[in-house]
PDB file of C-alpha atoms in Angstrom:
ATOM      1  CA  MET N   1     -12.581  25.201 -46.662  1.00 48.00           C
ATOM      2  CA  VAL N   2     -14.807  22.279 -46.947  1.00 51.00           C
ATOM      3  CA  SER N   3     -15.512  20.610 -44.092  1.00 49.00           C
ATOM      4  CA  SER N   4     -14.549  16.946 -44.713  1.00 48.00           C
ATOM      5  CA  PRO N   5     -15.275  13.294 -43.592  1.00 49.00           C
ATOM      6  CA  LEU N   6     -13.008  11.712 -45.062  1.00 51.00           C
ATOM      7  CA  ALA N   7     -10.190  11.909 -42.240  1.00 43.00           C
ATOM      8  CA  PRO N   8      -9.001   8.731 -40.979  1.00 42.00           C
ATOM      9  CA  PHE N   9     -10.818   6.386 -38.815  1.00 38.00           C
ATOM     10  CA  SER N  10     -10.318   7.238 -35.299  1.00 38.00           C
ATOM     11  CA  PRO N  11      -8.654   4.792 -32.314  1.00 37.00           C
ATOM     12  CA  ARG N  12     -12.423   4.615 -31.231  1.00 36.00           C
ATOM     13  CA  GLN N  13     -13.766   3.332 -34.609  1.00 40.00           C
ATOM     14  CA  SER N  14     -10.247   0.578 -35.853  1.00 40.00           C
ATOM     15  CA  VAL N  15     -12.042  -2.879 -36.740  1.00 38.00           C
ATOM     16  CA  PRO N  16     -10.141  -6.316 -36.719  1.00 39.00           C
ATOM     17  CA  GLN N  17      -7.144  -6.033 -38.587  1.00 39.00           C
ATOM     18  CA  VAL N  18      -8.366  -7.773 -42.481  1.00 37.00           C
ATOM     19  CA  ALA N  19      -6.375  -7.960 -45.684  1.00 36.00           C
ATOM     20  CA  PRO N  20      -7.668  -4.942 -47.875  1.00 39.00           C
ATOM     21  CA  THR N  21      -9.739  -6.281 -50.655  1.00 52.00           C
ATOM     22  CA  ASP N  22     -10.136  -5.029 -55.124  1.00 70.00           C
ATOM     23  CA  PRO N  23     -12.967  -2.079 -54.537  1.00 74.00           C
ATOM     24  CA  GLN N  24     -14.378  -2.837 -58.430  1.00 76.00           C
ATOM     25  CA  LEU N  25     -14.293  -6.323 -56.674  1.00 78.00           C
ATOM     26  CA  ALA N  26     -15.723  -5.343 -54.127  1.00 77.00           C
ATOM     27  CA  LEU N  27     -18.235  -3.413 -55.500  1.00 83.00           C
ATOM     28  CA  ALA N  28     -19.228  -5.450 -57.456  1.00 82.00           C
ATOM     29  CA  VAL N  29     -20.446  -7.925 -55.014  1.00 78.00           C
ATOM     30  CA  ALA N  30     -22.148  -4.810 -52.763  1.00 75.00           C
ATOM     31  CA  ASP N  31     -24.987  -5.358 -51.088  1.00 78.00           C
ATOM     32  CA  ASP N  32     -28.282  -3.070 -51.492  1.00 84.00           C
ATOM     33  CA  GLU N  33     -28.074  -1.596 -48.185  1.00 83.00           C
ATOM     34  CA  PHE N  34     -24.476  -0.276 -49.493  1.00 85.00           C
ATOM     35  CA  LEU N  35     -24.969   0.901 -53.441  1.00 89.00           C
ATOM     36  CA  ARG N  36     -27.920   2.685 -51.882  1.00 90.00           C
ATOM     37  CA  SER N  37     -25.279   3.665 -48.920  1.00 88.00           C
ATOM     38  CA  LEU N  38     -22.579   5.869 -52.431  1.00 91.00           C
ATOM     39  CA  LEU N  39     -25.916   7.608 -53.587  1.00 93.00           C
ATOM     40  CA  THR N  40     -27.177   9.292 -50.378  1.00 90.00           C
ATOM     41  CA  GLU N  41     -23.620   8.806 -47.816  1.00 89.00           C
ATOM     42  CA  SER N  42     -21.831  10.564 -50.973  1.00 91.00           C
ATOM     43  CA  LEU N  43     -20.668  14.159 -49.860  1.00 90.00           C
ATOM     44  CA  PRO N  44     -22.095  15.285 -51.275  1.00 90.00           C
ATOM     45  CA  ALA N  45     -25.002  13.089 -51.949  1.00 90.00           C
ATOM     46  CA  ILE N  46     -26.359  12.687 -55.130  1.00 92.00           C
ATOM     47  CA  ALA N  47     -30.384  11.441 -53.358  1.00 87.00           C
ATOM     48  CA  HIS N  48     -32.717  11.560 -50.624  1.00 81.00           C
ATOM     49  CA  PRO N  49     -33.133   7.656 -49.761  1.00 81.00           C
ATOM     50  CA  HIS N  50     -36.122   7.942 -50.519  1.00 75.00           C
ATOM     51  CA  GLU N  51     -35.776   9.067 -53.733  1.00 81.00           C
ATOM     52  CA  ILE N  52     -34.244   5.543 -55.145  1.00 87.00           C
ATOM     53  CA  GLY N  53     -35.764   3.531 -56.616  1.00 83.00           C
ATOM     54  CA  THR N  54     -34.303   0.124 -58.092  1.00 86.00           C
ATOM     55  CA  VAL N  55     -29.887  -0.408 -57.432  1.00 92.00           C
ATOM     56  CA  THR N  56     -27.331  -1.706 -60.182  1.00 92.00           C
ATOM     57  CA  VAL N  57     -24.039  -1.685 -60.047  1.00 93.00           C
ATOM     58  CA  ALA N  58     -21.822  -2.873 -63.638  1.00 92.00           C
ATOM     59  CA  VAL N  59     -18.277  -2.920 -63.002  1.00 91.00           C
ATOM     60  CA  GLY N  60     -15.425  -2.480 -65.382  1.00 88.00           C
ATOM     61  CA  VAL N  61     -17.304  -0.996 -67.451  1.00 90.00           C
ATOM     62  CA  PRO N  62     -15.561  -0.229 -71.044  1.00 89.00           C
ATOM     63  CA  LEU N  63     -15.514   4.232 -72.310  1.00 86.00           C
ATOM     64  CA  PRO N  64     -16.351   3.958 -75.505  1.00 80.00           C
ATOM     65  CA  LEU N  65     -13.494   4.313 -78.718  1.00 66.00           C
ATOM     66  CA  GLY N  66     -12.056   8.222 -77.944  1.00 60.00           C
ATOM     67  CA  HIS N  67     -12.702   7.832 -74.061  1.00 57.00           C
ATOM     68  CA  GLY N  68      -9.201   5.214 -73.092  1.00 52.00           C
ATOM     69  CA  SER N  69      -6.302   7.651 -73.421  1.00 51.00           C
ATOM     70  CA  TYR N  70      -6.174   7.507 -69.346  1.00 49.00           C
ATOM     71  CA  GLY N  71      -6.329   5.118 -66.970  1.00 49.00           C
ATOM     72  CA  GLN N  72      -7.402   1.643 -69.276  1.00 59.00           C
ATOM     73  CA  GLY N  73     -10.607   2.893 -70.584  1.00 80.00           C
ATOM     74  CA  ARG N  74     -12.177   1.415 -68.910  1.00 86.00           C
ATOM     75  CA  MET N  75     -14.499   3.251 -65.958  1.00 90.00           C
ATOM     76  CA  ASP N  76     -14.474   1.474 -62.346  1.00 91.00           C
ATOM     77  CA  ALA N  77     -18.082   1.393 -62.020  1.00 92.00           C
ATOM     78  CA  VAL N  78     -20.965   2.638 -63.162  1.00 95.00           C
ATOM     79  CA  ILE N  79     -24.212   2.615 -60.732  1.00 95.00           C
ATOM     80  CA  THR N  80     -27.925   3.028 -62.487  1.00 94.00           C
ATOM     81  CA  PHE N  81     -30.323   4.010 -60.003  1.00 93.00           C
ATOM     82  CA  GLU N  82     -34.071   4.322 -60.369  1.00 87.00           C
ATOM     83  CA  GLN N  83     -34.699   8.307 -59.056  1.00 85.00           C
ATOM     84  CA  ILE N  84     -37.935   8.534 -57.903  1.00 83.00           C
ATOM     85  CA  ASN N  85     -39.707  11.873 -59.562  1.00 82.00           C
ATOM     86  CA  CYS N  86     -43.165  11.899 -57.615  1.00 85.00           C
ATOM     87  CA  VAL N  87     -45.062   9.891 -55.271  1.00 84.00           C
ATOM     88  CA  LEU N  88     -48.487   7.468 -55.043  1.00 88.00           C
ATOM     89  CA  ALA N  89     -49.992   9.092 -52.255  1.00 88.00           C
ATOM     90  CA  GLY N  90     -50.198   6.788 -49.033  1.00 82.00           C
ATOM     91  CA  SER N  91     -48.608   4.550 -51.537  1.00 79.00           C
ATOM     92  CA  TYR N  92     -45.575   3.333 -48.622  1.00 73.00           C
ATOM     93  CA  PRO N  93     -46.256   4.394 -44.707  1.00 70.00           C
ATOM     94  CA  ASP N  94     -44.111   7.586 -44.569  1.00 69.00           C
ATOM     95  CA  ALA N  95     -46.061   8.974 -47.443  1.00 71.00           C
ATOM     96  CA  PRO N  96     -47.488  11.696 -47.279  1.00 74.00           C
ATOM     97  CA  PRO N  97     -51.934  11.202 -47.823  1.00 80.00           C
ATOM     98  CA  LEU N  98     -54.487  11.793 -49.375  1.00 82.00           C
ATOM     99  CA  PRO N  99     -54.949  15.580 -49.487  1.00 83.00           C
ATOM    100  CA  ASP N 100     -57.823  17.147 -47.729  1.00 81.00           C
ATOM    101  CA  LEU N 101     -59.949  18.740 -49.457  1.00 82.00           C
ATOM    102  CA  SER N 102     -63.534  19.444 -48.290  1.00 81.00           C
ATOM    103  CA  ASN N 103     -65.426  21.304 -51.376  1.00 83.00           C
ATOM    104  CA  HIS N 104     -64.924  21.548 -55.104  1.00 85.00           C
ATOM    105  CA  ARG N 105     -63.014  24.920 -54.862  1.00 86.00           C
ATOM    106  CA  GLU N 106     -60.495  23.729 -53.592  1.00 85.00           C
ATOM    107  CA  TYR N 107     -60.061  20.744 -56.001  1.00 87.00           C
ATOM    108  CA  GLN N 108     -60.663  23.266 -58.935  1.00 88.00           C
ATOM    109  CA  SER N 109     -57.196  25.653 -56.947  1.00 87.00           C
ATOM    110  CA  ILE N 110     -54.689  22.750 -57.433  1.00 90.00           C
ATOM    111  CA  THR N 111     -55.697  21.431 -60.898  1.00 91.00           C
ATOM    112  CA  PRO N 112     -56.615  24.561 -62.895  1.00 93.00           C
ATOM    113  CA  CYS N 113     -54.075  22.475 -65.622  1.00 93.00           C
ATOM    114  CA  HIS N 114     -53.499  19.805 -67.068  1.00 93.00           C
ATOM    115  CA  SER N 115     -51.511  17.302 -69.700  1.00 92.00           C
ATOM    116  CA  ASP N 116     -51.928  15.838 -73.103  1.00 92.00           C
ATOM    117  CA  LEU N 117     -52.040  12.057 -73.235  1.00 93.00           C
ATOM    118  CA  ALA N 118     -48.870  10.661 -72.451  1.00 91.00           C
ATOM    119  CA  THR N 119     -48.097   6.615 -72.921  1.00 92.00           C
ATOM    120  CA  LEU N 120     -46.842   4.986 -69.436  1.00 90.00           C
ATOM    121  CA  ALA N 121     -46.437   1.463 -71.527  1.00 91.00           C
ATOM    122  CA  GLN N 122     -47.484  -0.061 -75.707  1.00 93.00           C
ATOM    123  CA  ASN N 123     -48.684  -3.335 -76.184  1.00 94.00           C
ATOM    124  CA  VAL N 124     -46.918  -4.920 -73.676  1.00 94.00           C
ATOM    125  CA  SER N 125     -48.474  -8.344 -71.898  1.00 95.00           C
ATOM    126  CA  PHE N 126     -50.496  -7.817 -68.652  1.00 95.00           C
ATOM    127  CA  ILE N 127     -48.013  -8.779 -66.712  1.00 94.00           C
ATOM    128  CA  GLU N 128     -46.001  -6.397 -67.285  1.00 93.00           C
ATOM    129  CA  ALA N 129     -47.931  -4.202 -66.972  1.00 94.00           C
ATOM    130  CA  GLU N 130     -49.214  -5.427 -63.577  1.00 94.00           C
ATOM    131  CA  ALA N 131     -45.722  -5.038 -62.546  1.00 90.00           C
ATOM    132  CA  LEU N 132     -45.020  -1.425 -63.188  1.00 89.00           C
ATOM    133  CA  LEU N 133     -48.173   0.139 -61.848  1.00 92.00           C
ATOM    134  CA  ALA N 134     -46.556  -2.003 -58.282  1.00 90.00           C
ATOM    135  CA  ARG N 135     -43.279  -0.579 -59.188  1.00 83.00           C
ATOM    136  CA  SER N 136     -45.687   2.606 -58.993  1.00 85.00           C
ATOM    137  CA  GLY N 137     -47.140   2.244 -55.245  1.00 86.00           C
ATOM    138  CA  PHE N 138     -50.510   0.572 -56.844  1.00 92.00           C
ATOM    139  CA  GLU N 139     -52.361  -1.841 -55.058  1.00 92.00           C
ATOM    140  CA  PRO N 140     -53.158  -5.354 -56.663  1.00 93.00           C
ATOM    141  CA  GLY N 141     -57.564  -4.239 -56.379  1.00 95.00           C
ATOM    142  CA  GLU N 142     -56.240  -0.830 -57.692  1.00 95.00           C
ATOM    143  CA  ILE N 143     -54.058  -2.400 -60.885  1.00 95.00           C
ATOM    144  CA  GLN N 144     -57.044  -4.767 -61.299  1.00 95.00           C
ATOM    145  CA  GLN N 145     -58.999  -1.726 -61.346  1.00 96.00           C
ATOM    146  CA  ILE N 146     -56.717  -0.287 -63.561  1.00 96.00           C
ATOM    147  CA  LEU N 147     -56.170  -2.851 -66.530  1.00 96.00           C
ATOM    148  CA  ASN N 148     -60.855  -3.924 -66.208  1.00 94.00           C
ATOM    149  CA  LEU N 149     -61.176   0.005 -66.897  1.00 93.00           C
ATOM    150  CA  PRO N 150     -64.524   0.188 -69.725  1.00 92.00           C
ATOM    151  CA  SER N 151     -63.408   2.139 -72.351  1.00 84.00           C
ATOM    152  CA  GLN N 152     -64.425   5.370 -71.279  1.00 89.00           C
ATOM    153  CA  GLY N 153     -63.459   4.155 -68.362  1.00 94.00           C
ATOM    154  CA  TRP N 154     -60.404   6.432 -66.388  1.00 96.00           C
ATOM    155  CA  HIS N 155     -58.620   6.091 -62.505  1.00 96.00           C
ATOM    156  CA  LYS N 156     -57.577   8.782 -60.205  1.00 95.00           C
ATOM    157  CA  SER N 157     -55.018   9.234 -57.839  1.00 94.00           C
ATOM    158  CA  TRP N 158     -53.956  11.548 -55.884  1.00 93.00           C
ATOM    159  CA  TRP N 159     -49.663  11.857 -56.043  1.00 92.00           C
ATOM    160  CA  TYR N 160     -47.455  14.538 -54.684  1.00 88.00           C
ATOM    161  CA  SER N 161     -43.817  15.869 -56.675  1.00 85.00           C
ATOM    162  CA  LEU N 162     -40.948  15.678 -55.600  1.00 79.00           C
ATOM    163  CA  THR N 163     -38.623  18.689 -55.869  1.00 74.00           C
ATOM    164  CA  PRO N 164     -34.703  18.936 -56.956  1.00 66.00           C
ATOM    165  CA  ASP N 165     -33.490  18.847 -52.684  1.00 67.00           C
ATOM    166  CA  GLY N 166     -35.756  15.999 -51.827  1.00 65.00           C
ATOM    167  CA  PHE N 167     -39.131  17.977 -51.401  1.00 73.00           C
ATOM    168  CA  LEU N 168     -42.891  17.326 -51.377  1.00 76.00           C
ATOM    169  CA  THR N 169     -45.302  19.467 -53.793  1.00 81.00           C
ATOM    170  CA  VAL N 170     -48.424  20.088 -53.936  1.00 83.00           C
ATOM    171  CA  PRO N 171     -50.476  17.240 -54.437  1.00 90.00           C
ATOM    172  CA  PHE N 172     -51.711  16.251 -58.127  1.00 93.00           C
ATOM    173  CA  GLN N 173     -54.363  13.787 -59.573  1.00 95.00           C
ATOM    174  CA  ARG N 174     -53.518  11.524 -62.150  1.00 94.00           C
ATOM    175  CA  HIS N 175     -55.799  10.303 -64.091  1.00 96.00           C
ATOM    176  CA  ILE N 176     -54.855   6.426 -66.119  1.00 96.00           C
ATOM    177  CA  ARG N 177     -56.815   4.216 -68.650  1.00 96.00           C
ATOM    178  CA  SER N 178     -56.071   0.867 -70.052  1.00 95.00           C
ATOM    179  CA  ARG N 179     -56.745  -0.256 -73.307  1.00 94.00           C
ATOM    180  CA  SER N 180     -56.422  -4.237 -73.744  1.00 93.00           C
ATOM    181  CA  TYR N 181     -55.485  -5.551 -77.499  1.00 93.00           C
ATOM    182  CA  ALA N 182     -57.359  -8.773 -78.744  1.00 92.00           C
ATOM    183  CA  ASP N 183     -53.226 -10.516 -78.590  1.00 93.00           C
ATOM    184  CA  GLY N 184     -53.533 -10.483 -75.302  1.00 92.00           C
ATOM    185  CA  THR N 185     -51.438  -7.179 -74.916  1.00 95.00           C
ATOM    186  CA  CYS N 186     -52.609  -3.360 -73.300  1.00 95.00           C
ATOM    187  CA  THR N 187     -51.080  -0.654 -73.667  1.00 96.00           C
ATOM    188  CA  LEU N 188     -51.427   2.276 -70.427  1.00 95.00           C
ATOM    189  CA  GLN N 189     -52.557   5.819 -70.658  1.00 95.00           C
ATOM    190  CA  PHE N 190     -52.099   8.919 -68.056  1.00 94.00           C
ATOM    191  CA  LYS N 191     -52.566  12.492 -67.625  1.00 94.00           C
ATOM    192  CA  ASP N 192     -52.207  15.300 -65.032  1.00 94.00           C
ATOM    193  CA  HIS N 193     -54.558  17.796 -63.708  1.00 94.00           C
ATOM    194  CA  TYR N 194     -52.172  19.730 -62.031  1.00 93.00           C
ATOM    195  CA  ALA N 195     -51.789  23.661 -59.973  1.00 90.00           C
ATOM    196  CA  GLN N 196     -48.771  24.778 -62.165  1.00 87.00           C
ATOM    197  CA  GLN N 197     -45.932  23.005 -63.611  1.00 85.00           C
ATOM    198  CA  ARG N 198     -46.553  19.963 -65.165  1.00 86.00           C
ATOM    199  CA  PRO N 199     -45.169  16.676 -63.313  1.00 84.00           C
ATOM    200  CA  GLU N 200     -41.557  15.910 -65.467  1.00 74.00           C
ATOM    201  CA  SER N 201     -42.397  11.505 -65.960  1.00 73.00           C
ATOM    202  CA  PHE N 202     -44.776   9.513 -64.548  1.00 77.00           C
ATOM    203  CA  ARG N 203     -42.682   8.637 -61.856  1.00 71.00           C
ATOM    204  CA  SER N 204     -39.271   7.882 -61.799  1.00 75.00           C
ATOM    205  CA  GLN N 205     -36.344   8.049 -64.905  1.00 79.00           C
ATOM    206  CA  LEU N 206     -33.347   5.881 -64.736  1.00 85.00           C
ATOM    207  CA  GLN N 207     -29.825   8.106 -63.960  1.00 90.00           C
ATOM    208  CA  PRO N 208     -26.482   5.984 -64.417  1.00 94.00           C
ATOM    209  CA  ILE N 209     -23.769   7.392 -62.661  1.00 96.00           C
ATOM    210  CA  PRO N 210     -20.142   6.747 -63.329  1.00 96.00           C
ATOM    211  CA  VAL N 211     -17.924   5.914 -60.071  1.00 94.00           C
ATOM    212  CA  VAL N 212     -14.050   6.122 -59.940  1.00 93.00           C
ATOM    213  CA  VAL N 213     -12.014   4.688 -57.712  1.00 90.00           C
ATOM    214  CA  HIS N 214      -9.074   7.497 -56.296  1.00 91.00           C
ATOM    215  CA  SER N 215      -5.750   6.585 -57.622  1.00 88.00           C
ATOM    216  CA  PRO N 216      -2.426   8.490 -55.722  1.00 88.00           C
ATOM    217  CA  GLN N 217      -0.638   7.302 -57.583  1.00 89.00           C
ATOM    218  CA  ALA N 218      -2.203   9.794 -60.362  1.00 89.00           C
ATOM    219  CA  SER N 219      -1.821  13.925 -60.293  1.00 92.00           C
ATOM    220  CA  PHE N 220      -5.660  15.629 -58.881  1.00 94.00           C
ATOM    221  CA  CYS N 221      -5.266  17.372 -63.077  1.00 93.00           C
ATOM    222  CA  ASP N 222      -5.447  13.122 -63.901  1.00 92.00           C
ATOM    223  CA  ASN N 223      -8.213  11.519 -61.746  1.00 93.00           C
ATOM    224  CA  LEU N 224     -10.200  14.318 -62.583  1.00 94.00           C
ATOM    225  CA  ALA N 225      -9.650  13.848 -66.536  1.00 92.00           C
ATOM    226  CA  HIS N 226     -10.756  10.518 -66.651  1.00 92.00           C
ATOM    227  CA  ILE N 227     -13.877  11.235 -64.306  1.00 94.00           C
ATOM    228  CA  ASN N 228     -15.077  13.349 -66.513  1.00 94.00           C
ATOM    229  CA  LEU N 229     -15.073  11.483 -68.856  1.00 93.00           C
ATOM    230  CA  SER N 230     -17.044   8.719 -67.332  1.00 94.00           C
ATOM    231  CA  ARG N 231     -19.799  11.935 -66.891  1.00 95.00           C
ATOM    232  CA  GLN N 232     -18.886  12.657 -71.033  1.00 92.00           C
ATOM    233  CA  ALA N 233     -19.360   8.196 -71.469  1.00 92.00           C
ATOM    234  CA  LEU N 234     -22.014   8.612 -68.989  1.00 93.00           C
ATOM    235  CA  ASN N 235     -23.695  11.994 -70.271  1.00 92.00           C
ATOM    236  CA  THR N 236     -24.057  12.748 -66.651  1.00 94.00           C
ATOM    237  CA  PRO N 237     -23.078  16.215 -64.811  1.00 94.00           C
ATOM    238  CA  GLN N 238     -23.193  13.763 -61.573  1.00 95.00           C
ATOM    239  CA  ALA N 239     -19.905  11.260 -60.053  1.00 96.00           C
ATOM    240  CA  ILE N 240     -19.276   9.356 -57.541  1.00 96.00           C
ATOM    241  CA  LEU N 241     -15.166   9.711 -56.747  1.00 95.00           C
ATOM    242  CA  MET N 242     -14.237   6.710 -53.446  1.00 92.00           C
ATOM    243  CA  ALA N 243     -11.254   7.762 -51.701  1.00 90.00           C
ATOM    244  CA  ASN N 244      -8.624   7.623 -48.839  1.00 83.00           C
ATOM    245  CA  ASP N 245      -7.016  10.813 -47.075  1.00 80.00           C
ATOM    246  CA  LEU N 246      -7.835  13.064 -49.194  1.00 87.00           C
ATOM    247  CA  SER N 247      -6.856  16.766 -47.510  1.00 88.00           C
ATOM    248  CA  GLU N 248      -8.725  19.836 -46.981  1.00 87.00           C
ATOM    249  CA  LEU N 249      -8.083  21.465 -50.595  1.00 91.00           C
ATOM    250  CA  GLU N 250      -8.212  18.083 -53.278  1.00 92.00           C
ATOM    251  CA  VAL N 251     -11.477  17.001 -51.472  1.00 91.00           C
ATOM    252  CA  GLU N 252     -12.753  21.071 -52.212  1.00 92.00           C
ATOM    253  CA  GLY N 253     -11.615  21.098 -55.280  1.00 94.00           C
ATOM    254  CA  TYR N 254     -13.627  17.554 -56.641  1.00 94.00           C
ATOM    255  CA  ILE N 255     -17.079  19.559 -54.612  1.00 93.00           C
ATOM    256  CA  ARG N 256     -16.155  22.478 -56.881  1.00 94.00           C
ATOM    257  CA  GLN N 257     -15.934  20.121 -60.289  1.00 96.00           C
ATOM    258  CA  ASN N 258     -19.775  18.657 -59.082  1.00 95.00           C
ATOM    259  CA  VAL N 259     -17.868  15.135 -57.995  1.00 96.00           C
ATOM    260  CA  SER N 260     -18.922  13.726 -54.915  1.00 95.00           C
ATOM    261  CA  LEU N 261     -17.063  12.216 -52.165  1.00 94.00           C
ATOM    262  CA  TYR N 262     -17.207   8.661 -50.815  1.00 92.00           C
ATOM    263  CA  ARG N 263     -14.690   7.054 -48.314  1.00 84.00           C
ATOM    264  CA  GLN N 264     -13.551   3.887 -50.593  1.00 71.00           C
ATOM    265  CA  ARG N 265     -11.856   2.969 -46.921  1.00 64.00           C
ATOM    266  CA  SER N 266     -15.853   1.429 -45.452  1.00 60.00           C
ATOM    267  CA  LEU N 267     -14.876  -1.427 -48.916  1.00 60.00           C
ATOM    268  CA  GLU N 268     -12.572  -2.897 -47.664  1.00 56.00           C
ATOM    269  CA  HIS N 269     -14.820  -4.755 -45.142  1.00 53.00           C
ATOM    270  CA  LEU N 270     -16.900  -6.201 -47.753  1.00 53.00           C
ATOM    271  CA  LEU N 271     -15.714  -9.033 -48.964  1.00 52.00           C
ATOM    272  CA  ASN N 272     -13.703 -10.459 -45.513  1.00 61.00           C
ATOM    273  CA  ALA N 273     -15.807 -11.365 -43.086  1.00 68.00           C
ATOM    274  CA  ASN N 274     -15.579 -12.674 -38.845  1.00 77.00           C
ATOM    275  CA  CYS N 275     -18.697 -13.403 -37.826  1.00 85.00           C
ATOM    276  CA  ARG N 276     -17.189 -13.414 -33.920  1.00 82.00           C
ATOM    277  CA  SER N 277     -16.584  -9.536 -34.503  1.00 81.00           C
ATOM    278  CA  CYS N 278     -20.112  -9.078 -36.669  1.00 85.00           C
ATOM    279  CA  ALA N 279     -22.638  -6.260 -35.703  1.00 83.00           C
ATOM    280  CA  GLN N 280     -25.480  -8.107 -37.265  1.00 82.00           C
ATOM    281  CA  ALA N 281     -27.243  -9.315 -34.501  1.00 82.00           C
ATOM    282  CA  LYS N 282     -30.336 -11.095 -36.443  1.00 81.00           C
ATOM    283  CA  CYS N 283     -27.382 -13.935 -37.748  1.00 87.00           C
ATOM    284  CA  PRO N 284     -28.090 -16.545 -36.443  1.00 87.00           C
ATOM    285  CA  LEU N 285     -23.792 -16.923 -37.007  1.00 87.00           C
ATOM    286  CA  GLN N 286     -22.793 -13.393 -34.699  1.00 86.00           C
ATOM    287  CA  GLY N 287     -20.708 -13.707 -32.113  1.00 84.00           C
ATOM    288  CA  VAL N 288     -19.592 -18.318 -33.329  1.00 85.00           C
ATOM    289  CA  ASP N 289     -16.119 -18.454 -33.147  1.00 80.00           C
ATOM    290  CA  SER N 290     -16.391 -21.573 -34.970  1.00 80.00           C
ATOM    291  CA  SER N 291     -17.944 -20.457 -37.869  1.00 81.00           C
ATOM    292  CA  PRO N 292     -16.956 -21.215 -41.558  1.00 80.00           C
ATOM    293  CA  VAL N 293     -17.848 -17.776 -43.208  1.00 77.00           C
ATOM    294  CA  LEU N 294     -14.947 -16.556 -44.555  1.00 70.00           C
ATOM    295  CA  ALA N 295     -17.307 -13.794 -46.653  1.00 67.00           C
ATOM    296  CA  CYS N 296     -20.419 -11.797 -46.491  1.00 71.00           C
ATOM    297  CA  ARG N 297     -22.107  -9.528 -48.304  1.00 64.00           C
ATOM    298  CA  SER N 298     -24.092  -8.425 -44.794  1.00 71.00           C
ATOM    299  CA  PHE N 299     -20.600  -8.374 -43.092  1.00 74.00           C
ATOM    300  CA  ARG N 300     -20.686  -5.493 -40.007  1.00 75.00           C
ATOM    301  CA  PRO N 301     -17.985  -4.980 -37.878  1.00 74.00           C
ATOM    302  CA  VAL N 302     -18.156  -4.225 -34.144  1.00 74.00           C
ATOM    303  CA  GLU N 303     -16.915  -0.372 -33.012  1.00 64.00           C
ATOM    304  CA  VAL N 304     -14.317  -0.606 -30.218  1.00 49.00           C
ATOM    305  CA  GLY N 305     -16.494   0.639 -27.324  1.00 47.00           C
ATOM    306  CA  MET N 306     -19.852  -1.091 -28.047  1.00 41.00           C
TER     307      MET N 306
END
């Protein structure tokens, strides 16, 4: 059987009693940290932390016509995240550094293949181009070099692809060039030099994931039917089910159907705040009995025994 983290809280983990909140409302106002936790702390996890770029959420998303035979014809929520497929060497503190290639033979051994020329952005403003390159990890000086290259010039950089398990592969070299036009726009193009397998994309792809709140009144089959309709509508094999106190058999059943499980109870405190019992040490109102704050997206209840 699958070991489940969805068991009820133990007395040592008890928190101040608060009124339950609507999970969809809590999702709508949830902060970035919580949305990321939905992706990284579900069982099984949707993605590793270093594979996630920007994250957004939409609540109460209608299902397409013909998909509304169950429930109210809508998805409880859709999380859309930027799934990073490759990282620029040295682009952030934990990113791998530039590969140490001391001679030309070493360089040739990891760059024998090259891709066709691909367009990253076509006829975009320089502001858009700068933002795109910045999101990819380039420093301001490198961005200006790329955007001001001569007509035959290329900017060369080292990257690492991510495997489906989130591990880094052999480095590859990416050549980028820019083309500027009289109307104030530019086009960015690139080609890759790699060892064997071509990198899938420039950096990332947007991945929509349906989030379904478990209905204890409905059967396992009905809940799964709603999940499947949501996945079909978004053309994705993945989904997150927010639930409490599922049986071990239900947990195993959902996981075997490629559904990631997340404990819904963690949403109960997103809207309700109590500064006196909050664990956010950086907040100036932490521990203040007379705080006027009643709702706070950064509220983290203090665990008993801390």
